[in-house]
Amino acid sequence: MAVSMWGMATQPRFSTMSFHISFRSPISRCYASLSPSHSERHGIRIGLPSKGRMSADTLELLKDCQLSVKQVNPRQYVAEIPQLPNLEVWFQRPKDIVRKLLSGDLDLGIVGLDTVSEYGRGAEDLILVHEALEYGDCHLSIAIPQYGIFENINSVKELAQMPQWTEERPLRVATGFTYLGPKFMKENGIKHVLFSSADGALEAAPAMGIADAILDLVSSGTTLRENNLKEIEGGTVLESQAVLVASRKSLMQRKGVLEITHEILERFEAHLRAIGQFTVTANMRGSSAEDVAERVLSQPSLSGLQGPTISPVFCKRNGKVLPDYYAIVICVPKKELYKSVQQLRAIGGSGVLISQLTYIFEEETPRWRQLLSKLGM
Ligand SMILES: Nc1ncnc2c1ncn2[C@@H]1O[C@H](COP(=O)(O)OP(=O)(O)OP(=O)(O)O)[C@@H](O)[C@H]1O
Ligand SMILES: O=P(O)(O)OC[C@H]1O[C@H](OP(=O)(O)OP(=O)(O)O)[C@H](O)[C@@H]1O
Ligand SMILES: [Mg+2]
């Protein structure tokens, strides 16, 4: 057995093949005996991270989508979203959200893709409804020391080819990702690896002599740098960000889950599309709406998502109602904002008003189609 597991402290050795974490934790089994099982309960449940770096951003995303969570106090693990009265919110640790989706104790959840991949272990019952909620960005990566025998090692290939690793003395990797780690090594044909399960401050393991390398989440890279570790080419196991995940069984069988998922998905997509877009309105004189449109469209930063929308603003002159000037409305990406204002001014625009967009609803939610097709509908 090339890839195997060793315990860091007093844990016994495990081989990867025989190392299986039960999806149903003792806690969820205990809940199951106390509360109605998957088929018996009627409420629809979403699991949200109870703590950690995903927690605040998740609540903020929901709030931005007008789905504010009403939680009586931070230690209460059940809450509600008044806009979605049929939905129960349960605050759980990210890994428990995935475990409870699999055990049928939750229907929907928001966690990092890393957590879904590690604790979901490719289970068919888990469906990614939205795979890019645009926060919680990080990647799961192998890191090795910058010094000593690793000084000139810069890729996974070079790491694997080091003569130091043998069956008797394998490469020791400390990680909390005891499913994804061995899987990655196997897929990359890396022999003579021994994984140890550990959580928290993994970056200290090489300097302490406990491991040769680590496999952990990286976002800014500061922790690696501060501990004289480096990432290597080909060593990224997974790119991760927050995702909306659902139980296939719940979507297909539990009344109302599909409808609630549709509403949440529509709001998420419309909101995320709107982030970074502004509506810009301005006034412009011109002989006709077409004349104004031509001037607007001659500028590269003013073409908008669709449009521009140009409406006549009327006034009464000598008893006659006539178009006096035109109001222009366009959508502009945040990074183009100032350029757009300059271009509007250059073509005679005045009174430029800018407001942030909350939602952009398209005719159809692309991910909804994808979800239905994943469900075979
Ligand atoms: N730099 C980062 N380190 C760890 N996780 C990150 C980072 N950046 C984003 N994340 C995301 O945040 C998620 C939750 O991380 P967090 O450390 O808050 O909780 P946790 O690790 O599950 O809790 P605990 O460490 O107490 O077990 C990760 O699964 C990942 O998706
Ligand atoms: O690339 P960086 O921005 O430096 O972030 C990476 C670090 O953040 C996480 O630890 P966390 O803060 O969650 O502490 P933990 O080890 O207790 O989980 C992760 O396990 C890394 O150690
Ligand atoms: Mg952590």
Short mmCIF file of C-alpha atoms and ligand atoms in Angstrom, two decimals:
data_model
loop_
_atom_site.label_atom_id
_atom_site.label_comp_id
_atom_site.label_asym_id
_atom_site.label_seq_id
_atom_site.Cartn_x
_atom_site.Cartn_y
_atom_site.Cartn_z
CA MET A 1 0.00 0.00 0.00
CA ALA A 2 1.70 3.16 -1.17
CA VAL A 3 -0.54 5.92 0.22
CA SER A 4 -1.50 5.45 3.82
CA MET A 5 -2.48 7.26 6.99
CA TRP A 6 -0.72 7.65 10.27
CA GLY A 7 -2.02 9.22 13.44
CA MET A 8 -0.12 12.23 14.71
CA ALA A 9 -0.42 11.54 18.40
CA THR A 10 -1.72 8.33 19.80
CA GLN A 11 -3.96 7.38 16.90
CA PRO A 12 -3.41 3.98 15.31
CA ARG A 13 -2.13 3.62 11.74
CA PHE A 14 -4.74 3.38 9.03
CA SER A 15 -4.41 2.46 5.40
CA THR A 16 -6.26 4.76 3.00
CA MET A 17 -8.28 1.90 1.68
CA SER A 18 -9.65 0.99 5.06
CA PHE A 19 -9.95 4.57 6.33
CA HIS A 20 -13.59 5.49 6.22
CA ILE A 21 -15.23 8.27 8.16
CA SER A 22 -18.88 7.51 8.75
CA PHE A 23 -21.13 10.13 7.14
CA ARG A 24 -23.55 9.88 10.03
CA SER A 25 -21.81 11.31 13.04
CA PRO A 26 -22.79 10.02 16.48
CA ILE A 27 -24.50 13.39 17.05
CA SER A 28 -26.66 13.15 13.95
CA ARG A 29 -27.59 9.57 14.86
CA CYS A 30 -28.59 10.83 18.27
CA TYR A 31 -30.72 13.62 16.73
CA ALA A 32 -32.30 11.09 14.43
CA SER A 33 -33.51 9.05 17.35
CA LEU A 34 -34.94 12.13 19.04
CA SER A 35 -36.51 13.93 16.10
CA PRO A 36 -38.48 12.88 13.04
CA SER A 37 -36.44 11.12 10.36
CA HIS A 38 -36.04 12.36 6.77
CA SER A 39 -39.36 11.02 5.63
CA GLU A 40 -41.29 12.02 8.77
CA ARG A 41 -40.38 15.69 9.16
CA HIS A 42 -42.30 18.33 7.23
CA GLY A 43 -40.25 21.53 7.55
CA ILE A 44 -37.66 22.42 4.93
CA ARG A 45 -34.20 22.99 6.37
CA ILE A 46 -31.13 24.92 5.29
CA GLY A 47 -27.83 24.61 7.18
CA LEU A 48 -25.67 27.73 7.54
CA PRO A 49 -22.18 27.92 9.08
CA SER A 50 -22.53 28.55 12.79
CA LYS A 51 -19.07 30.06 13.21
CA GLY A 52 -15.82 30.75 11.45
CA ARG A 53 -15.02 32.83 8.44
CA MET A 54 -17.97 31.65 6.34
CA SER A 55 -20.58 32.59 8.88
CA ALA A 56 -20.75 36.40 8.65
CA ASP A 57 -20.38 36.48 4.85
CA THR A 58 -23.19 33.95 4.43
CA LEU A 59 -25.57 36.05 6.51
CA GLU A 60 -24.51 39.13 4.56
CA LEU A 61 -25.18 37.47 1.20
CA LEU A 62 -28.65 36.47 2.37
CA LYS A 63 -29.29 39.98 3.67
CA ASP A 64 -28.18 41.48 0.36
CA CYS A 65 -30.72 39.21 -1.32
CA GLN A 66 -33.48 40.49 1.02
CA LEU A 67 -33.42 37.14 2.82
CA SER A 68 -32.26 38.38 6.24
CA VAL A 69 -31.94 35.68 8.87
CA LYS A 70 -33.76 36.40 12.11
CA GLN A 71 -31.77 34.87 14.95
CA VAL A 72 -32.86 35.65 18.49
CA ASN A 73 -29.33 35.29 19.88
CA PRO A 74 -26.02 34.03 18.46
CA ARG A 75 -26.04 30.87 20.60
CA GLN A 76 -29.45 29.79 19.35
CA TYR A 77 -28.91 27.30 16.56
CA VAL A 78 -32.30 27.57 14.91
CA ALA A 79 -33.51 30.71 13.15
CA GLU A 80 -35.84 31.85 10.41
CA ILE A 81 -35.94 33.91 7.26
CA PRO A 82 -39.24 35.84 7.42
CA GLN A 83 -39.29 36.12 3.59
CA LEU A 84 -39.27 32.30 3.33
CA PRO A 85 -41.71 31.19 6.02
CA ASN A 86 -41.51 27.48 5.10
CA LEU A 87 -37.77 27.34 5.64
CA GLU A 88 -36.01 26.48 8.92
CA VAL A 89 -32.46 27.78 9.30
CA TRP A 90 -30.09 25.59 11.32
CA PHE A 91 -26.65 26.86 12.27
CA GLN A 92 -24.08 24.10 12.14
CA ARG A 93 -20.33 23.64 11.69
CA PRO A 94 -19.57 23.51 7.93
CA LYS A 95 -18.56 19.83 7.97
CA ASP A 96 -21.71 18.91 9.88
CA ILE A 97 -23.83 20.67 7.27
CA VAL A 98 -22.47 18.27 4.65
CA ARG A 99 -22.87 15.26 6.94
CA LYS A 100 -26.46 16.24 7.75
CA LEU A 101 -27.33 16.74 4.08
CA LEU A 102 -26.18 13.17 3.53
CA SER A 103 -28.06 11.82 6.53
CA GLY A 104 -31.26 13.57 5.42
CA ASP A 105 -31.36 15.94 8.40
CA LEU A 106 -30.88 19.01 6.18
CA ASP A 107 -32.17 19.74 2.68
CA LEU A 108 -29.98 22.67 1.65
CA GLY A 109 -26.72 24.14 2.88
CA ILE A 110 -24.17 26.86 2.26
CA VAL A 111 -20.52 25.90 2.82
CA GLY A 112 -17.15 26.00 1.05
CA LEU A 113 -16.62 23.69 -1.91
CA ASP A 114 -13.63 22.22 -0.04
CA THR A 115 -15.96 21.04 2.74
CA VAL A 116 -18.48 19.57 0.28
CA SER A 117 -15.70 17.73 -1.55
CA GLU A 118 -13.97 16.45 1.59
CA TYR A 119 -16.98 15.37 3.61
CA GLY A 120 -19.29 14.61 0.68
CA ARG A 121 -16.70 12.27 -0.88
CA GLY A 122 -18.31 12.47 -4.29
CA ALA A 123 -21.68 11.27 -2.97
CA GLU A 124 -24.29 11.29 -5.71
CA ASP A 125 -26.90 12.67 -3.34
CA LEU A 126 -25.15 16.04 -3.10
CA ILE A 127 -25.98 18.52 -5.84
CA LEU A 128 -24.25 21.85 -6.32
CA VAL A 129 -27.07 24.30 -6.96
CA HIS A 130 -24.82 27.39 -7.13
CA GLU A 131 -21.10 26.71 -7.38
CA ALA A 132 -19.79 30.29 -7.13
CA LEU A 133 -21.27 32.52 -4.43
CA GLU A 134 -18.20 34.76 -4.68
CA TYR A 135 -16.90 34.67 -1.12
CA GLY A 136 -14.83 32.28 0.99
CA ASP A 137 -12.25 32.08 -1.80
CA CYS A 138 -9.31 29.84 -1.03
CA HIS A 139 -7.53 26.83 -2.47
CA LEU A 140 -6.44 23.50 -1.07
CA SER A 141 -2.77 23.11 -1.71
CA ILE A 142 0.34 21.09 -0.93
CA ALA A 143 3.07 23.11 0.74
CA ILE A 144 6.67 22.16 1.49
CA PRO A 145 9.53 23.91 3.32
CA GLN A 146 11.49 26.56 1.44
CA TYR A 147 14.70 25.27 3.03
CA GLY A 148 16.85 22.13 3.36
CA ILE A 149 16.26 19.25 0.98
CA PHE A 150 13.25 21.08 -0.50
CA GLU A 151 15.14 24.22 -1.49
CA ASN A 152 15.23 23.34 -5.20
CA ILE A 153 11.95 21.44 -5.35
CA ASN A 154 9.29 23.48 -7.15
CA SER A 155 6.73 21.02 -8.49
CA VAL A 156 4.77 17.96 -7.41
CA LYS A 157 6.68 16.00 -10.04
CA GLU A 158 10.02 16.98 -8.51
CA LEU A 159 8.69 16.25 -5.04
CA ALA A 160 7.57 12.77 -6.11
CA GLN A 161 10.92 12.04 -7.73
CA MET A 162 12.99 12.86 -4.65
CA PRO A 163 15.08 9.80 -3.75
CA GLN A 164 14.39 10.32 -0.04
CA TRP A 165 10.89 8.78 -0.16
CA THR A 166 10.82 5.02 0.14
CA GLU A 167 8.40 2.46 1.43
CA GLU A 168 10.19 2.48 4.77
CA ARG A 169 10.51 6.27 4.88
CA PRO A 170 7.57 7.79 2.98
CA LEU A 171 6.79 11.49 2.46
CA ARG A 172 4.79 12.47 5.55
CA VAL A 173 1.94 14.88 4.87
CA ALA A 174 -0.11 16.47 7.64
CA THR A 175 -3.65 17.44 6.68
CA GLY A 176 -7.24 17.84 7.77
CA PHE A 177 -8.26 16.62 4.29
CA THR A 178 -7.87 12.90 4.79
CA TYR A 179 -10.15 12.03 1.86
CA LEU A 180 -9.01 14.53 -0.78
CA GLY A 181 -5.32 14.25 0.14
CA PRO A 182 -4.78 10.53 -0.53
CA LYS A 183 -7.11 10.72 -3.56
CA PHE A 184 -5.00 13.51 -5.10
CA MET A 185 -1.73 11.66 -4.48
CA LYS A 186 -3.12 8.49 -6.03
CA GLU A 187 -4.48 10.35 -9.07
CA ASN A 188 -1.07 11.95 -9.54
CA GLY A 189 0.74 8.63 -9.27
CA ILE A 190 2.72 9.69 -6.21
CA LYS A 191 4.02 6.70 -4.33
CA HIS A 192 5.38 6.40 -0.81
CA VAL A 193 3.17 8.95 0.95
CA LEU A 194 1.90 8.75 4.48
CA PHE A 195 -0.89 11.08 5.63
CA SER A 196 -1.55 12.14 9.18
CA SER A 197 -4.85 13.68 10.19
CA ALA A 198 -4.51 16.94 12.04
CA ASP A 199 -6.46 20.15 12.37
CA GLY A 200 -5.28 23.61 13.22
CA ALA A 201 -1.89 25.29 12.85
CA LEU A 202 -0.68 22.64 10.41
CA GLU A 203 1.95 25.02 9.10
CA ALA A 204 4.05 24.29 12.19
CA ALA A 205 4.30 20.55 11.47
CA PRO A 206 7.35 20.61 9.11
CA ALA A 207 9.42 22.86 11.39
CA MET A 208 8.47 20.67 14.34
CA GLY A 209 9.70 17.62 12.43
CA ILE A 210 6.28 16.00 12.56
CA ALA A 211 5.70 16.11 8.78
CA ASP A 212 7.64 16.79 5.58
CA ALA A 213 4.78 18.59 3.84
CA ILE A 214 1.28 19.83 4.58
CA LEU A 215 -1.98 19.92 2.66
CA ASP A 216 -4.15 22.81 3.80
CA LEU A 217 -6.30 25.73 2.71
CA VAL A 218 -4.53 28.85 1.53
CA SER A 219 -6.06 32.22 0.83
CA SER A 220 -3.65 35.14 1.24
CA GLY A 221 -0.62 32.83 1.56
CA THR A 222 0.59 34.72 4.65
CA THR A 223 0.52 31.73 6.99
CA LEU A 224 2.66 29.70 4.58
CA ARG A 225 5.16 32.53 4.13
CA GLU A 226 5.41 33.24 7.84
CA ASN A 227 6.24 29.58 8.42
CA ASN A 228 8.84 29.33 5.61
CA LEU A 229 6.69 27.08 3.47
CA LYS A 230 5.95 27.31 -0.25
CA GLU A 231 3.38 26.06 -2.72
CA ILE A 232 4.57 24.07 -5.71
CA GLU A 233 3.52 23.68 -9.33
CA GLY A 234 0.76 21.13 -9.75
CA GLY A 235 0.13 21.11 -6.02
CA THR A 236 -3.34 22.70 -6.04
CA VAL A 237 -5.89 20.05 -5.18
CA LEU A 238 -8.98 22.24 -5.36
CA GLU A 239 -10.10 25.86 -5.89
CA SER A 240 -12.82 26.68 -3.43
CA GLN A 241 -15.45 29.29 -2.66
CA ALA A 242 -18.85 29.29 -0.98
CA VAL A 243 -21.50 27.15 -2.69
CA LEU A 244 -25.19 26.37 -2.30
CA VAL A 245 -25.56 22.61 -2.04
CA ALA A 246 -28.67 20.45 -1.81
CA SER A 247 -29.65 16.88 -1.17
CA ARG A 248 -30.91 15.28 -4.38
CA LYS A 249 -33.30 13.15 -2.38
CA SER A 250 -34.80 16.25 -0.75
CA LEU A 251 -35.13 18.10 -4.06
CA MET A 252 -36.89 15.15 -5.64
CA GLN A 253 -38.99 13.93 -2.75
CA ARG A 254 -39.62 16.58 -0.13
CA LYS A 255 -42.58 18.85 -0.84
CA GLY A 256 -41.63 22.49 -1.40
CA VAL A 257 -37.81 22.04 -1.49
CA LEU A 258 -37.58 22.56 -5.24
CA GLU A 259 -39.70 25.74 -5.09
CA ILE A 260 -37.69 27.25 -2.24
CA THR A 261 -34.44 26.32 -3.99
CA HIS A 262 -35.69 28.08 -7.12
CA GLU A 263 -36.44 31.27 -5.20
CA ILE A 264 -33.10 31.28 -3.36
CA LEU A 265 -31.23 30.52 -6.58
CA GLU A 266 -33.03 33.27 -8.51
CA ARG A 267 -32.25 35.83 -5.82
CA PHE A 268 -28.60 34.72 -5.55
CA GLU A 269 -28.06 34.82 -9.30
CA ALA A 270 -29.82 38.14 -9.75
CA HIS A 271 -27.90 39.68 -6.87
CA LEU A 272 -24.48 38.32 -7.91
CA ARG A 273 -25.09 39.53 -11.46
CA ALA A 274 -25.87 42.98 -10.09
CA ILE A 275 -22.76 43.21 -7.88
CA GLY A 276 -20.27 45.47 -9.53
CA GLN A 277 -22.83 47.02 -11.86
CA PHE A 278 -24.20 50.52 -11.49
CA THR A 279 -27.09 52.28 -13.15
CA VAL A 280 -26.05 55.58 -14.58
CA THR A 281 -28.62 58.16 -15.57
CA ALA A 282 -27.83 61.42 -17.32
CA ASN A 283 -29.56 64.13 -19.27
CA MET A 284 -28.64 65.08 -22.79
CA ARG A 285 -29.88 67.54 -25.40
CA GLY A 286 -30.47 66.25 -28.90
CA SER A 287 -32.68 66.52 -31.98
CA SER A 288 -34.17 63.03 -31.46
CA ALA A 289 -33.83 59.89 -29.34
CA GLU A 290 -31.93 58.25 -32.25
CA ASP A 291 -29.49 61.17 -32.39
CA VAL A 292 -28.79 60.82 -28.64
CA ALA A 293 -28.52 57.00 -28.94
CA GLU A 294 -25.96 57.35 -31.71
CA ARG A 295 -23.83 59.64 -29.60
CA VAL A 296 -24.05 57.31 -26.59
CA LEU A 297 -23.22 54.20 -28.61
CA SER A 298 -20.20 55.92 -30.17
CA GLN A 299 -18.50 55.67 -26.76
CA PRO A 300 -16.93 52.30 -25.83
CA SER A 301 -17.85 52.39 -22.13
CA LEU A 302 -21.49 53.38 -22.61
CA SER A 303 -22.98 50.45 -24.43
CA GLY A 304 -24.49 48.96 -21.23
CA LEU A 305 -25.80 45.43 -20.72
CA GLN A 306 -28.55 46.12 -23.22
CA GLY A 307 -29.63 49.50 -24.32
CA PRO A 308 -29.14 52.40 -23.79
CA THR A 309 -32.64 53.32 -22.66
CA ILE A 310 -33.40 56.83 -23.87
CA SER A 311 -36.57 58.63 -22.83
CA PRO A 312 -37.72 62.10 -23.85
CA VAL A 313 -38.23 64.61 -21.05
CA PHE A 314 -41.08 66.92 -22.09
CA CYS A 315 -41.74 70.57 -21.42
CA LYS A 316 -44.46 73.01 -22.47
CA ARG A 317 -43.35 75.75 -24.85
CA ASN A 318 -45.73 78.28 -26.43
CA GLY A 319 -48.64 76.07 -25.34
CA LYS A 320 -47.09 73.03 -27.04
CA VAL A 321 -45.73 69.91 -25.29
CA LEU A 322 -42.33 69.10 -26.80
CA PRO A 323 -39.34 66.92 -25.94
CA ASP A 324 -36.91 69.29 -24.24
CA TYR A 325 -34.05 66.91 -23.62
CA TYR A 326 -33.46 63.18 -23.20
CA ALA A 327 -32.80 61.02 -20.14
CA ILE A 328 -30.32 58.18 -20.66
CA VAL A 329 -30.19 55.07 -18.48
CA ILE A 330 -27.35 52.55 -18.81
CA CYS A 331 -25.77 49.79 -16.71
CA VAL A 332 -22.04 50.19 -16.22
CA PRO A 333 -19.52 47.82 -14.59
CA LYS A 334 -17.92 49.25 -11.46
CA LYS A 335 -14.44 49.34 -12.98
CA GLU A 336 -15.67 51.32 -15.98
CA LEU A 337 -17.61 53.80 -13.88
CA TYR A 338 -15.36 56.84 -13.99
CA LYS A 339 -14.51 56.29 -17.66
CA SER A 340 -18.25 56.22 -18.39
CA VAL A 341 -18.83 59.49 -16.58
CA GLN A 342 -16.02 61.13 -18.59
CA GLN A 343 -17.43 59.77 -21.85
CA LEU A 344 -20.94 60.93 -20.97
CA ARG A 345 -19.66 64.43 -20.29
CA ALA A 346 -17.67 64.40 -23.53
CA ILE A 347 -20.86 63.85 -25.56
CA GLY A 348 -22.85 66.52 -23.71
CA GLY A 349 -24.29 64.55 -20.77
CA SER A 350 -25.18 66.47 -17.62
CA GLY A 351 -26.76 65.75 -14.23
CA VAL A 352 -25.14 62.30 -14.03
CA LEU A 353 -26.72 60.15 -11.28
CA ILE A 354 -25.23 56.82 -10.21
CA SER A 355 -26.93 54.17 -8.13
CA GLN A 356 -25.96 50.67 -7.10
CA LEU A 357 -28.03 47.80 -8.46
CA THR A 358 -29.60 45.23 -6.16
CA TYR A 359 -30.78 42.65 -8.67
CA ILE A 360 -30.55 41.92 -12.35
CA PHE A 361 -33.18 39.31 -13.19
CA GLU A 362 -32.70 37.69 -16.57
CA GLU A 363 -35.53 35.94 -18.37
CA GLU A 364 -34.37 32.63 -16.99
CA THR A 365 -31.95 31.51 -14.29
CA PRO A 366 -29.25 29.52 -16.13
CA ARG A 367 -28.44 27.41 -13.10
CA TRP A 368 -32.09 26.46 -12.67
CA ARG A 369 -32.08 24.76 -16.08
CA GLN A 370 -28.85 22.99 -15.12
CA LEU A 371 -30.36 21.85 -11.82
CA LEU A 372 -33.45 20.43 -13.48
CA SER A 373 -31.31 18.57 -15.95
CA LYS A 374 -29.10 17.17 -13.15
CA LEU A 375 -32.31 15.92 -11.55
CA GLY A 376 -33.39 14.39 -14.84
CA MET A 377 -36.42 16.72 -15.08
N1 LIG B 1 -7.74 31.04 4.59
C1 LIG B 1 -8.71 30.17 4.79
N2 LIG B 1 -8.50 29.15 5.60
C2 LIG B 1 -9.47 28.27 5.86
N3 LIG B 1 -10.67 28.32 5.30
C3 LIG B 1 -10.92 29.31 4.45
C4 LIG B 1 -9.96 30.28 4.16
N4 LIG B 1 -10.49 31.15 3.32
C5 LIG B 1 -11.72 30.73 3.08
N5 LIG B 1 -12.01 29.61 3.76
C6 LIG B 1 -13.28 28.87 3.75
O1 LIG B 1 -13.85 28.93 5.03
C7 LIG B 1 -14.34 27.66 5.41
C8 LIG B 1 -14.49 27.59 6.91
O2 LIG B 1 -13.27 27.82 7.54
P1 LIG B 1 -13.21 28.01 9.11
O3 LIG B 1 -11.78 27.90 9.50
O4 LIG B 1 -13.91 29.23 9.48
O5 LIG B 1 -14.06 26.85 9.66
P2 LIG B 1 -13.54 25.41 9.97
O6 LIG B 1 -12.11 25.30 9.54
O7 LIG B 1 -14.53 24.46 9.41
O8 LIG B 1 -13.67 25.41 11.49
P3 LIG B 1 -12.59 24.79 12.42
O9 LIG B 1 -11.26 25.30 11.89
O10 LIG B 1 -12.91 25.30 13.76
O11 LIG B 1 -12.79 23.31 12.25
C9 LIG B 1 -13.37 26.71 4.76
O12 LIG B 1 -13.93 25.43 4.61
C10 LIG B 1 -13.14 27.39 3.42
O13 LIG B 1 -14.16 27.04 2.52
O1 LIG B 2 -3.39 31.89 3.40
P1 LIG B 2 -3.87 32.51 4.67
O2 LIG B 2 -4.69 33.74 4.41
O3 LIG B 2 -2.75 32.79 5.61
O4 LIG B 2 -4.89 31.49 5.37
C1 LIG B 2 -4.57 30.14 5.56
C2 LIG B 2 -4.75 29.69 6.97
O5 LIG B 2 -6.09 29.92 7.40
C3 LIG B 2 -6.65 28.69 7.87
O6 LIG B 2 -6.49 28.54 9.22
P2 LIG B 2 -7.56 29.15 10.25
O7 LIG B 2 -7.34 30.60 10.38
O8 LIG B 2 -8.93 28.71 9.87
O9 LIG B 2 -7.13 28.48 11.58
P3 LIG B 2 -7.26 26.94 11.97
O10 LIG B 2 -5.96 26.33 11.52
O11 LIG B 2 -7.45 26.95 13.41
O12 LIG B 2 -8.44 26.37 11.21
C4 LIG B 2 -5.88 27.62 7.13
O13 LIG B 2 -5.94 26.39 7.83
C5 LIG B 2 -4.50 28.20 7.07
O14 LIG B 2 -3.78 27.92 8.22
MG MG B 3 -10.21 26.79 10.14
#
